[in-house]
Structure formats: structure tokens, C-alpha cells
């Protein structure tokens, strides 16, 4: 985008919870960003979901709450169409004073995984399917939004309903315009299973760009909903009796010639695809904390909720946690269906792609692909609750081979502090913590 015409801009890096942290600056400072003029405490990327310091973090008192330096990412600035006045957002990431990446920054964690692929002469293309709810949060509890056409709350499930999409046409038209202005490659939109639930798919592209897309898309969805008199949320389970929000990740790996290493010319895919699947299955339970990072996330990953909870894979089967979609062999890819919608997209892609690469490098072999209903099978599961997920993430050797030790430590400290505080909040009030934060 052209920066001219914006009197102010924001600089923001992504914290461990997937929230943007940064500053508002006057336009005159834009040309100086590459000089490292923007400083911010390293601890800011390790605050809890409320924005509070982690009380036992070594990033705070132990080190004097030292500054890091923010530099622009390769993404470049984007407009912020949901604001009432013209403004731009410049995505940033955190470095130490020495110029070394701060490995508590989740974007650097994904970059390190992608560097490992590059060492093989490979690059990853990925895309996300983003599920979210439009809601009315004006009362003491969340309710479905008002139908803009009828003026009444929507009251029926509308899977793939054009009528439901058209009822919210003004919102979706502005959302697509915003995505175009922000260079977010939004594709098809559908009305999903829940009351007021929708899904928009992204175009496949470089995996880092795909993670950037997911983060910026969440901001646009939530910001524009407020302009239209609603709220939007990616919470894993906004309504106890309705479908949860997920983020399905599709990815393939291309060699230096642009050839898909998963394509063998047929529907079954290559040995490398099979090894990658095995790695994804091995990493599934240890990565639960990334896929379900918040207390209420665990309301989604339970039996009977139509969310994958068992480690299995299948061809063209949407009940399986890992699905190999059909279609032309040159587009052979893996669909990872486990992550809740409230995840941090940099961490989610890092553990998914990192586990796949571990499977390839170690030549892991998966069990046989399942057929039929995965929900009816007795399968190895995800971590069953938040506490177990924290403990497993902290101690698992596969996670340690994928993510920096520094990030693992900070993430676990953050989640333990959040759990302690969330335990003091009544369950019926917890939605207010997460509605727009995730």
C-alpha cells in the first residue's frame, strides 16, 4: 500500500496469545522504522490474556524489564478500515539490542521452522480456513446477532445458506473490501453450522504470509463487526450447545523447481507425505496447548462436539484429525483440522509444520489411514484438559525439537497464570475475557 495520506500509524508485534502489542505514532516516524527506533520491553510479548505481566517471568524484574527493538516484517503496512479515521498498521517483530531475534516472539518461532524447510531446498505453502461467530454481546450473555433484514435475532441453523449470507451482505461486502485493501487473499465465505457462524477460506501462499493473513484477518473481522453493531469472535466454543470455531490448516511443500513433494501422480501421495502425516500425528497431543490455548478452548475438544479429538488420518474424510483432500495430484496436500479458532496462528503453523518436518526427517511411519467415522473409534487423544496440556507441552521432547526453549518456558508460565486467575471467575462470565481478545 502507499503510505501517503495517513496522519498516524500503529506498529504492532504479536504476543504469545495472538494479540497485537505496540504503539501509535505520527506519520513522520514512518521513514525511521527500519532504523530500529521503536523500542518495547521484551516482556510485552509475554503478558497474559488480560495484558498483565507474568509475575514470575525472568523477562521482568530479574532482567530489569529490558527493552527489545521492533523492526518491520517483510509484510509491509496495511490500512485499518474499521477505524473512524485513516490509519495504517505496520506489522513488526522483536529483536534484541544485538540484532539477534527474540525467540519469545512467536513469528520468529515460525520463521525458524521454515528455515529448516529451506535447508532442504523446500518452501511451504499454506492456507487457513477461518471460522468465527457474529454475536450480540449487549446483554449478560452472548446471543445470536440480529438479522439485518428482519430486525429479529437469527433463530435457525443455516448450513451453507445463501439467504443467511445475504442477510449480512453489508458486513461481508465491507469485509471483502477490507481484505483487498489489506492484501489478505480471502476466498469463499459460507454460513456454517452454528447460529451466526461463518467461515472464510484463504488462498494458499507462503506459510509465513498465511500466518500474517490469519492474524490480520482476525483484526478486520472483529473491527468491522463493531462498525455494523455486532461483535465477532473466534472463541473456540461461544455457545455450549452449538458448533465450535476451528482453524483448519492446509499445507503442501514445494521443492526448488516448484514441484509438490507430496505428489506421486496418484491419490495416495508420496512417502514424504506419509512421513509428514506421521509427524503430525506424533505432535498432536503434545501440541494441544497451542491448538487449545485457553480454558474455554477445552469445551470444544470433547466427544460429540464434531471437533477432532483423536489422532488419526484419512483420505477425503472430514471426521479425521488429518485429512488428505482429493483433487488433482499436483495439489496434493495435508489438512490439519485440530486447532481451535482462538489459537495464535504463528504458533499453530510452527507446531504443525515442525511436527511434519520431524516426521519427514525421522522417516516416521503412520498407522493405516482410517475409513468411516473417526468419532466412533478408540484413538489416542489430545491432552484432556488445560493443566495436562501445559504439563505435556512443557516436557515433551518433540515440542523441544520444534520450538525454542525460551518460548516454551514463557508460554507455560503465561498459561499457568491465566488458569489461576480464570479459576476465580464464574464460568458464565468468562466469555467477557475472551470475546475479542482471541
XYZ file of N, CA, C and O in Angstrom, residues 1 13 73 85 87 116 121 130 153 183 202 218 220 237 249 270 285 333 339 345 348 420 432:
92
model
N 0.838 -1.187 0.000
C 0.000 0.000 0.000
C 0.880 1.247 0.000
O 2.020 1.210 0.459
N 3.570 -5.931 17.244
C 4.074 -7.299 17.167
C 3.045 -8.214 17.817
O 2.180 -7.766 18.586
N 8.265 -6.259 9.654
C 8.332 -7.542 8.966
C 8.332 -7.285 7.463
O 8.120 -6.160 7.001
N -11.043 7.038 11.496
C -10.143 7.967 10.820
C -9.060 7.169 10.105
O -8.741 6.039 10.506
N -5.844 5.395 9.132
C -4.674 4.946 9.888
C -4.124 3.695 9.234
O -4.845 2.960 8.555
N 14.256 -24.361 8.474
C 14.631 -25.778 8.408
C 14.154 -26.408 7.098
O 14.846 -27.229 6.506
N 15.950 -27.225 0.722
C 15.596 -26.718 -0.609
C 14.097 -26.664 -0.822
O 13.633 -26.646 -1.968
N -10.919 -20.032 8.265
C -11.153 -19.255 9.480
C -12.638 -19.261 9.844
O -13.467 -18.725 9.109
N -33.550 -11.475 16.033
C -32.389 -12.370 16.185
C -32.517 -13.564 15.246
O -33.624 -14.081 15.034
N -4.527 -6.653 1.467
C -3.845 -7.707 0.716
C -3.953 -9.065 1.411
O -3.029 -9.874 1.405
N -8.801 -18.859 3.009
C -7.718 -18.059 2.465
C -7.065 -18.784 1.279
O -7.093 -20.012 1.197
N -8.259 -11.686 11.542
C -8.987 -11.633 12.811
C -9.262 -10.183 13.211
O -10.361 -9.846 13.674
N -9.541 -7.562 11.259
C -10.538 -6.977 10.363
C -11.937 -7.486 10.689
O -12.900 -6.706 10.739
N -15.604 -21.991 21.634
C -16.950 -22.509 21.890
C -17.812 -21.400 22.503
O -18.104 -21.416 23.700
N -5.859 -25.946 8.858
C -4.652 -25.516 8.144
C -4.357 -26.506 7.023
O -4.210 -27.711 7.271
N 3.040 -39.284 -1.867
C 4.380 -39.859 -1.779
C 4.685 -40.399 -0.389
O 3.939 -40.184 0.569
N -0.913 -34.597 20.371
C -1.176 -34.456 21.803
C -0.235 -33.450 22.473
O -0.698 -32.587 23.234
N -2.076 -32.273 -0.710
C -1.750 -31.513 0.488
C -2.292 -32.213 1.726
O -3.060 -33.177 1.631
N -6.827 -27.432 15.325
C -6.699 -26.179 16.073
C -8.043 -25.491 16.278
O -8.880 -25.408 15.377
N -1.880 -17.944 15.327
C -1.579 -18.610 14.049
C -0.098 -18.874 13.822
O 0.247 -19.847 13.150
N 0.537 -22.020 15.880
C -0.155 -23.173 15.294
C 0.591 -23.687 14.064
O 0.840 -24.894 13.937
N -4.808 -19.697 36.883
C -5.011 -19.315 38.281
C -6.049 -18.200 38.393
O -6.923 -18.226 39.259
N -16.562 -12.855 28.647
C -16.178 -11.445 28.584
C -14.667 -11.269 28.541
O -14.149 -10.262 28.041
